[in-house]
Amino acid sequence: MVLGVSLLGAGLTYLVASLRPAEYETATSVAALSSGTGNNVVSSTLVTAPPLPQSVVQNALRSPKVLDLTVAGVKRSALAATVKTQLVTELRAESASGRYNLVRLFANIDPQQQTGLYELRSHARSAQAAQVLADASASALLVWDQDRAAQNITRAQQTLRQQLRNVDARLAANPDSLEQRSLLTTRADTQEKLGQVSALLTAVGGTLSLVSQAQLPAVPVSPQPARDAALVFAALLFFSALGALVLDATRKRITTVAELAVLGRPLLGILPLLPRTSSGLLPEARSGRLYESVGFLRVNLASVAAGKTRIVVTSAQPGDGKSTVTAALAQSVAQSGQRVLVVDADLYRPTQLKVWQSAGGQFSAAVTRSGATLYTDVVRFVDLLVPDKTPSDPAHLTALVDDMARHYSLVLIDTPPILVAASTLELSVRLDGVVLVVAAGSETEVVRRAMDNAQVAGSRILGAVLNKAAVNSTEYGYYGAYGLNATDANLAVPGSRAESPKAVSKS
């Protein structure tokens, strides 16, 4: 489901991105230089303004004056009239909203000297429009910088012109006055200063200069459907997996005896989770740390089965360990001197051959019986029946088990999980009872559903085995595998005959 959601989101993203209009990007570079030239003669003849901080240049690019100059540059370009109109409209709309995406300023400026390089990147829906917009923005910024440097001279020029107009007005009002000569001298001096100031305007220079004009972009920068789809896939995969883990962590699970007892079935035994360094389940059950645990399971099953010999061992879902529990129980019964038949009825995932082979079982004596292979004395007092590798008829398998059951004290049938194969329910109804193996950590609802299915079908669940339970390594004593003390031993089997540790030991 996590993978499906991620693939679906990525596919939709790819489709939506493919339908978006293309967008092109190009850039022009403007240098911020120091006001000094290194030559005294040249420096004395130039009028420059000091360099500006990056934030000031950024605000200048967004100013109404630069915007108007940029719009004018776009209108003078050779773009189609419709493209010009659309570009001007977008520029005005950006200025009104305060969100600027068409032209962005990137700077690499020395904070001490305020010198370095500015890059103006423009975005547009055609390569030509992007190029025109970048060049127009750079030109407008240069004109603004030039006007900034000329502001003081322009104000001085306006002041001198006003003074000259005042002198001319006084001369016109008093042509014969005694101060006419003085006014003429003042007028000549003002005209001389005005000429000097006007000459200075031609030597005005800003701190910004064009380094490179915008190039015509060859390929669009967006959309990129493959990149967007990959990013969405990665994000959805992460968050979907995280959500699945959180959901899984909130589900009720069976980890203790009390949580399994809530389901209302007798607890036949508890098998601890073996460490990786263990020699395997069958060797541990034969004479190792599982010996007592499997012994309790054997005694408790004999109590609740009450003479019934054909027992189905199954689980709610794969991976709960039903096959190894079946083999361990068969081995324990055989060690008590009773003859056992193990039937590997899980034809989808047959396991019993591998289990007994790994435990050193013998397979030299084999006979064929009614479409099945019977291995006799795999270990002492244990025979193994393996039906054909095709799903068998439950009625036929039941008849075969009935025919052979009279030669054994107990027949254990290893079947597929109840919630996986309907044949398990069909077979369990025809036999004497069901032992349900529940791995610690299984979802409570899944186990409950398996029990309900068996009850509806008419199967008799004799009890449950809690497998792979967490038990401290120091508790592997006689009662350690149960995690119970002597006073709690009678709780291991609700309704069983194991009323005390001594009674269980004797059994």
XYZ file of C-alpha atoms in Angstrom:
507
model
C 0.000 0.000 0.000
C 2.852 2.378 0.846
C 4.516 1.697 -2.483
C 1.215 2.004 -4.342
C 0.413 5.382 -2.796
C 3.903 6.631 -3.615
C 3.718 5.460 -7.235
C 0.243 6.945 -7.676
C 1.350 10.312 -6.303
C 4.450 10.302 -8.504
C 2.373 9.441 -11.569
C -0.133 12.216 -10.941
C 2.707 14.678 -10.331
C 4.336 13.688 -13.610
C 1.032 14.147 -15.450
C 0.274 17.545 -13.899
C 3.839 18.779 -14.431
C 3.730 17.733 -18.081
C 0.638 19.892 -18.630
C 2.213 23.050 -17.167
C 3.507 25.677 -19.652
C 7.246 25.864 -20.228
C 9.279 28.463 -18.356
C 12.682 29.773 -19.452
C 15.422 31.345 -17.364
C 18.414 33.474 -18.240
C 20.684 35.868 -16.357
C 22.713 39.038 -16.785
C 25.602 40.155 -14.570
C 26.259 43.590 -13.070
C 29.446 44.474 -11.170
C 29.546 46.733 -8.103
C 32.886 48.592 -8.275
C 34.819 50.932 -6.026
C 34.496 54.675 -6.745
C 38.302 55.147 -7.038
C 40.106 54.615 -10.348
C 43.703 54.637 -9.128
C 44.548 57.689 -11.296
C 44.521 61.111 -9.646
C 43.828 63.011 -12.866
C 40.930 60.770 -13.841
C 39.542 60.654 -10.309
C 39.553 64.457 -10.076
C 37.480 64.755 -13.243
C 34.872 62.112 -12.358
C 31.816 62.445 -10.144
C 30.874 59.120 -8.498
C 28.627 57.934 -5.681
C 29.714 55.564 -2.915
C 28.905 51.827 -3.253
C 25.615 50.647 -1.785
C 24.787 47.663 0.475
C 23.132 44.661 -1.127
C 19.799 45.359 0.587
C 19.644 48.836 -0.949
C 20.257 47.460 -4.432
C 17.594 44.806 -3.814
C 15.040 47.455 -2.812
C 16.059 49.633 -5.760
C 15.265 46.777 -8.161
C 11.731 46.673 -6.700
C 11.254 50.440 -6.746
C 8.610 52.090 -8.957
C 11.274 53.995 -10.916
C 13.202 50.864 -11.888
C 9.915 49.093 -12.632
C 8.850 51.904 -14.981
C 12.246 51.835 -16.702
C 12.007 48.042 -17.082
C 8.504 48.295 -18.525
C 9.728 50.934 -20.967
C 12.570 48.637 -22.037
C 10.152 45.761 -22.616
C 7.881 47.958 -24.702
C 10.810 49.064 -26.884
C 11.834 45.453 -27.580
C 11.056 43.427 -30.698
C 8.747 41.031 -28.879
C 5.256 40.411 -30.198
C 2.649 42.853 -28.943
C 0.735 40.149 -27.056
C 3.905 38.957 -25.325
C 4.789 42.533 -24.352
C 1.339 43.131 -22.916
C 1.400 39.893 -20.935
C 4.905 40.574 -19.579
C 4.059 44.148 -18.547
C 0.852 42.949 -16.861
C 2.768 40.302 -14.887
C 5.402 42.866 -13.827
C 2.728 45.271 -12.566
C 0.875 42.462 -10.776
C 4.072 41.358 -9.007
C 4.781 44.893 -7.857
C 1.262 45.201 -6.457
C 1.384 41.855 -4.630
C 4.924 42.201 -3.312
C 5.847 38.725 -4.530
C 8.642 38.883 -7.067
C 9.434 35.861 -9.241
C 9.945 37.244 -12.728
C 13.260 38.939 -11.876
C 15.347 37.899 -8.873
C 18.616 39.334 -7.628
C 21.491 37.142 -6.453
C 24.613 38.727 -5.014
C 28.201 37.791 -4.293
C 29.319 40.973 -2.509
C 32.170 41.768 -0.133
C 30.363 43.107 2.970
C 33.266 45.389 3.874
C 33.976 47.013 0.519
C 30.439 46.577 -0.879
C 31.972 45.402 -4.143
C 31.345 42.228 -6.075
C 28.909 40.803 -8.567
C 25.115 40.971 -8.890
C 23.229 38.478 -11.034
C 19.726 39.237 -12.296
C 17.827 36.078 -13.244
C 14.638 36.433 -15.232
C 11.844 33.933 -15.833
C 9.365 34.034 -18.702
C 7.263 31.692 -20.807
C 9.443 32.117 -23.883
C 13.196 32.269 -24.355
C 13.029 35.683 -26.079
C 10.881 37.181 -23.334
C 13.281 35.961 -20.644
C 16.242 37.520 -22.475
C 14.472 40.847 -23.000
C 13.305 41.000 -19.394
C 16.804 40.333 -18.010
C 18.445 42.989 -20.198
C 15.684 45.528 -19.519
C 15.976 45.025 -15.751
C 19.763 45.389 -15.819
C 19.561 48.539 -17.953
C 16.941 50.045 -15.643
C 19.117 49.334 -12.589
C 22.134 50.973 -14.262
C 20.090 54.077 -15.132
C 18.883 54.293 -11.525
C 22.497 54.063 -10.284
C 23.584 56.758 -12.745
C 20.766 59.046 -11.624
C 21.724 58.419 -8.001
C 25.279 59.609 -8.652
C 23.983 62.697 -10.475
C 21.438 63.767 -7.855
C 23.638 66.351 -6.095
C 24.838 67.882 -9.365
C 21.299 68.039 -10.687
C 20.139 69.826 -7.541
C 23.058 72.287 -7.831
C 22.178 72.874 -11.484
C 18.556 73.567 -10.596
C 19.640 76.001 -7.851
C 21.955 77.925 -10.219
C 19.250 78.166 -12.868
C 16.860 79.544 -10.272
C 19.462 82.112 -9.209
C 19.980 83.098 -12.846
C 16.246 83.605 -13.330
C 16.123 85.791 -10.213
C 18.987 87.986 -11.486
C 17.328 88.308 -14.910
C 14.073 89.343 -13.251
C 15.787 92.057 -11.203
C 17.593 93.373 -14.293
C 14.328 93.536 -16.211
C 12.623 95.332 -13.356
C 15.376 97.942 -12.856
C 17.165 98.528 -16.171
C 18.515 101.959 -15.148
C 19.298 101.292 -11.510
C 22.697 101.855 -9.997
C 22.980 98.156 -9.093
C 22.699 97.035 -12.726
C 26.422 96.647 -12.984
C 26.543 94.518 -9.868
C 23.668 92.372 -11.179
C 25.445 91.867 -14.488
C 28.552 90.699 -12.635
C 26.451 88.281 -10.549
C 24.725 86.982 -13.674
C 28.026 86.290 -15.412
C 29.358 84.474 -12.351
C 26.195 82.359 -12.088
C 26.341 81.472 -15.786
C 29.948 80.394 -15.373
C 29.063 78.129 -12.435
C 26.100 76.707 -14.343
C 28.374 75.842 -17.232
C 30.780 74.095 -14.880
C 27.995 72.104 -13.237
C 26.564 71.109 -16.623
C 29.996 69.898 -17.654
C 30.189 67.769 -14.502
C 27.001 65.942 -15.517
C 28.857 64.398 -18.440
C 31.456 62.956 -16.042
C 29.004 61.373 -13.628
C 29.472 57.650 -13.086
C 27.641 55.120 -10.867
C 29.151 52.198 -8.989
C 27.311 49.592 -11.099
C 28.455 48.496 -14.540
C 27.241 45.837 -16.960
C 29.431 42.735 -17.110
C 27.482 40.486 -19.483
C 24.179 40.620 -21.264
C 21.590 37.851 -21.070
C 21.939 34.877 -23.377
C 19.008 33.313 -25.202
C 18.124 30.142 -23.208
C 18.019 26.964 -25.266
C 15.903 24.719 -22.985
C 13.216 25.488 -20.400
C 14.042 25.197 -16.698
C 10.538 23.990 -15.911
C 8.495 21.946 -15.855
C 10.683 18.921 -15.097
C 8.146 16.096 -14.756
C 10.708 13.380 -14.020
C 12.422 15.383 -11.265
C 9.135 16.473 -9.678
C 7.769 12.923 -9.809
C 10.932 11.545 -8.181
C 10.770 14.115 -5.369
C 7.079 13.426 -4.733
C 7.714 9.670 -4.802
C 10.501 9.972 -2.221
C 8.418 12.243 0.023
C 5.298 10.066 -0.166
C 7.335 6.918 0.391
C 8.865 8.375 3.542
C 5.696 9.825 5.018
C 3.527 6.845 4.009
C 5.986 4.444 5.597
C 6.117 6.629 8.692
C 2.321 6.703 8.857
C 2.137 2.944 8.404
C 4.626 2.432 11.231
C 2.674 4.753 13.506
C -0.595 3.006 12.619
C 0.990 -0.381 13.159
C 2.358 0.700 16.530
C -1.115 1.733 17.687
C -2.692 -1.638 16.929
C -3.332 -3.985 19.834
C -0.945 -6.923 19.934
C -0.592 -10.105 21.926
C 2.663 -10.089 23.887
C 1.675 -11.499 27.272
C -0.369 -14.357 28.680
C -3.040 -11.949 29.896
C -3.526 -10.474 26.425
C -3.949 -13.940 24.927
C -6.300 -15.046 27.726
C -8.708 -12.253 26.779
C -9.586 -14.250 23.646
C -11.162 -16.919 25.839
C -9.180 -20.002 24.820
C -7.023 -22.187 27.104
C -3.298 -21.461 27.058
C -1.512 -24.745 26.355
C 2.051 -23.491 26.549
C 4.536 -20.676 26.164
C 7.656 -21.123 24.028
C 10.304 -18.424 24.448
C 12.104 -16.697 21.619
C 15.409 -18.468 21.151
C 18.612 -16.428 20.791
C 20.445 -16.554 17.475
C 23.242 -18.547 19.078
C 20.918 -21.445 19.915
C 21.340 -24.835 18.240
C 17.779 -24.839 16.890
C 14.298 -25.522 18.193
C 14.323 -29.321 18.086
C 17.715 -29.731 19.823
C 16.690 -27.137 22.425
C 13.345 -28.917 22.932
C 15.054 -32.299 23.196
C 17.411 -31.471 26.043
C 17.950 -27.726 26.117
C 16.219 -24.636 27.380
C 12.899 -25.512 25.683
C 12.621 -28.967 27.213
C 10.343 -27.949 30.075
C 8.314 -25.524 27.941
C 7.456 -28.178 25.353
C 6.847 -30.649 28.185
C 4.183 -28.359 29.618
C 2.641 -28.096 26.144
C 2.541 -31.888 25.801
C 0.949 -32.424 29.241
C -1.592 -29.641 28.801
C -2.600 -30.858 25.339
C -3.172 -34.363 26.709
C -5.398 -32.849 29.400
C -7.620 -30.796 27.106
C -7.694 -33.306 24.226
C -9.148 -36.028 26.515
C -8.208 -38.991 24.338
C -8.544 -37.260 20.986
C -5.634 -38.199 18.756
C -6.053 -36.321 15.439
C -4.936 -32.759 16.171
C -4.560 -29.908 13.634
C -1.729 -27.471 14.397
C -2.149 -24.152 12.618
C -1.818 -20.383 13.038
C -3.643 -17.228 12.054
C -0.987 -16.043 9.603
C 2.378 -17.150 8.173
C 5.521 -16.766 10.234
C 4.055 -17.686 13.633
C 6.150 -20.872 13.874
C 3.410 -23.528 13.674
C 5.598 -26.040 11.795
C 8.456 -25.942 14.310
C 5.999 -26.100 17.206
C 4.418 -29.185 15.588
C 7.803 -30.890 15.298
C 8.833 -29.973 18.856
C 5.548 -31.281 20.259
C 5.875 -34.522 18.279
C 9.425 -34.988 19.565
C 8.308 -34.420 23.169
C 5.484 -36.957 22.847
C 7.904 -39.464 21.307
C 10.349 -38.956 24.183
C 7.595 -40.012 26.559
C 7.455 -43.367 24.757
C 4.390 -42.794 22.552
C 4.357 -43.200 18.791
C 3.553 -40.034 16.806
C 2.641 -39.351 13.172
C 3.373 -35.913 11.758
C 1.417 -34.998 8.613
C 2.778 -32.142 6.501
C -0.562 -30.893 5.127
C 0.776 -27.391 4.312
C 1.108 -28.147 0.625
C 1.693 -24.499 -0.275
C 4.780 -24.179 1.939
C 5.833 -27.679 3.066
C 8.315 -27.380 5.934
C 8.425 -30.594 7.956
C 11.070 -32.305 5.797
C 13.445 -29.367 6.297
C 12.724 -29.177 10.022
C 13.515 -32.850 10.616
C 16.486 -32.862 8.262
C 18.043 -29.964 10.144
C 17.552 -31.918 13.382
C 19.343 -35.001 12.011
C 16.279 -37.054 11.112
C 16.570 -40.312 9.136
C 14.731 -40.641 5.796
C 15.993 -43.971 4.533
C 12.751 -45.887 5.161
C 9.997 -44.509 2.907
C 6.840 -46.072 1.503
C 4.033 -44.707 -0.671
C 0.516 -44.755 0.672
C -2.534 -43.376 -1.209
C -0.726 -40.493 -2.923
C 1.535 -39.705 0.020
C 5.040 -40.660 1.149
C 5.484 -42.115 4.643
C 8.910 -41.814 6.266
C 9.101 -44.177 9.220
C 11.236 -43.543 12.293
C 12.487 -40.150 11.229
C 13.514 -40.084 14.859
C 12.625 -42.716 17.430
C 8.800 -43.158 17.579
C 8.144 -40.339 15.023
C 6.868 -41.031 11.498
C 6.377 -38.339 8.843
C 3.646 -38.395 6.179
C 4.100 -36.033 3.211
C 1.179 -35.840 0.733
C 1.684 -35.038 -2.947
C 2.797 -31.520 -3.837
C -0.689 -30.538 -5.018
C -3.594 -29.287 -2.862
C -5.311 -32.464 -1.760
C -8.962 -33.175 -1.149
C -9.670 -32.708 2.610
C -11.934 -35.732 2.547
C -9.216 -37.905 1.012
C -6.591 -36.656 3.470
C -8.986 -37.211 6.368
C -9.607 -40.775 5.236
C -5.849 -41.367 5.008
C -5.284 -39.933 8.508
C -8.175 -42.033 9.913
C -6.694 -45.168 8.379
C -3.288 -44.567 9.946
C -4.334 -42.998 13.257
C -5.095 -46.380 14.830
C -1.366 -47.199 14.741
C -0.314 -44.034 16.653
C -0.911 -42.473 20.033
C -1.100 -39.001 18.451
C -1.402 -37.593 14.932
C -0.307 -33.939 14.432
C -1.386 -32.331 11.152
C 0.611 -29.259 10.127
C -1.769 -27.155 7.987
C -1.640 -23.738 6.268
C -2.671 -20.698 8.333
C -6.416 -20.409 8.872
C -6.675 -16.969 7.287
C -4.691 -18.070 4.206
C -6.236 -21.376 3.102
C -9.867 -22.458 3.341
C -8.722 -26.099 3.211
C -7.489 -25.738 6.801
C -11.013 -25.052 8.015
C -12.407 -27.943 5.953
C -9.818 -30.321 7.387
C -10.120 -29.092 10.978
C -13.893 -29.693 10.985
C -13.320 -33.370 10.085
C -10.647 -33.954 12.765
C -10.650 -33.868 16.558
C -9.401 -30.400 17.405
C -7.193 -27.439 16.622
C -4.115 -26.056 18.384
C -3.580 -22.407 17.382
C 0.022 -21.146 17.449
C 0.215 -17.407 18.150
C 3.537 -15.597 17.810
C 4.193 -12.888 20.385
C 3.526 -9.524 18.759
C 0.652 -10.776 16.587
C -2.244 -8.385 16.138
C -5.080 -9.191 18.497
C -7.697 -8.586 15.824
C -6.009 -11.005 13.393
C -5.917 -13.806 15.985
C -9.511 -13.093 16.999
C -10.623 -13.288 13.370
C -8.897 -16.658 12.955
C -10.655 -18.023 16.033
C -14.013 -16.684 14.864
C -13.556 -18.308 11.442
C -12.779 -21.654 13.065
C -15.795 -21.371 15.358
C -18.149 -20.467 12.505
C -16.858 -23.430 10.457
C -17.505 -25.762 13.385
C -13.912 -26.475 14.383
C -12.996 -27.119 17.996
C -10.085 -24.988 19.204
C -8.425 -26.937 22.007
C -6.187 -24.049 23.015
C -3.407 -21.675 21.994
C 0.370 -21.718 22.180
C 2.167 -18.401 22.721
C 5.328 -18.727 20.620
C 8.463 -16.540 20.486
C 7.635 -14.961 23.837
C 10.154 -12.604 25.443
C 11.625 -14.222 28.548
C 14.718 -13.204 30.518
C 17.700 -15.461 30.006
C 17.843 -16.054 33.772
C 14.337 -17.520 33.771
C 15.006 -20.647 31.725
C 14.635 -22.931 34.721
C 11.913 -25.464 35.242
C 9.271 -22.739 35.311
C 11.373 -20.126 33.509
C 10.057 -20.809 30.041
C 6.617 -19.874 31.318
C 7.831 -16.832 33.177
C 5.806 -18.155 36.154
C 6.695 -18.957 39.725
C 5.567 -22.055 41.568
C 2.343 -20.486 42.771
C 1.388 -19.466 39.204
C 1.986 -22.815 37.535
C -1.669 -23.787 37.688
C -2.495 -20.684 35.555
C -0.663 -22.159 32.575
C -3.669 -24.174 31.513
C -7.100 -22.823 32.380
C -9.221 -25.869 33.175
C -6.332 -28.345 32.862
C -5.224 -30.992 35.345
C -1.870 -29.303 36.030
C -2.815 -28.069 39.490
C 0.685 -27.817 40.874
C 4.295 -27.907 39.704
C 4.746 -31.301 41.321
C 1.743 -32.718 39.476
C 2.963 -31.386 36.181
C 6.435 -32.752 36.801
C 5.035 -36.197 37.575
C 2.907 -36.119 34.402
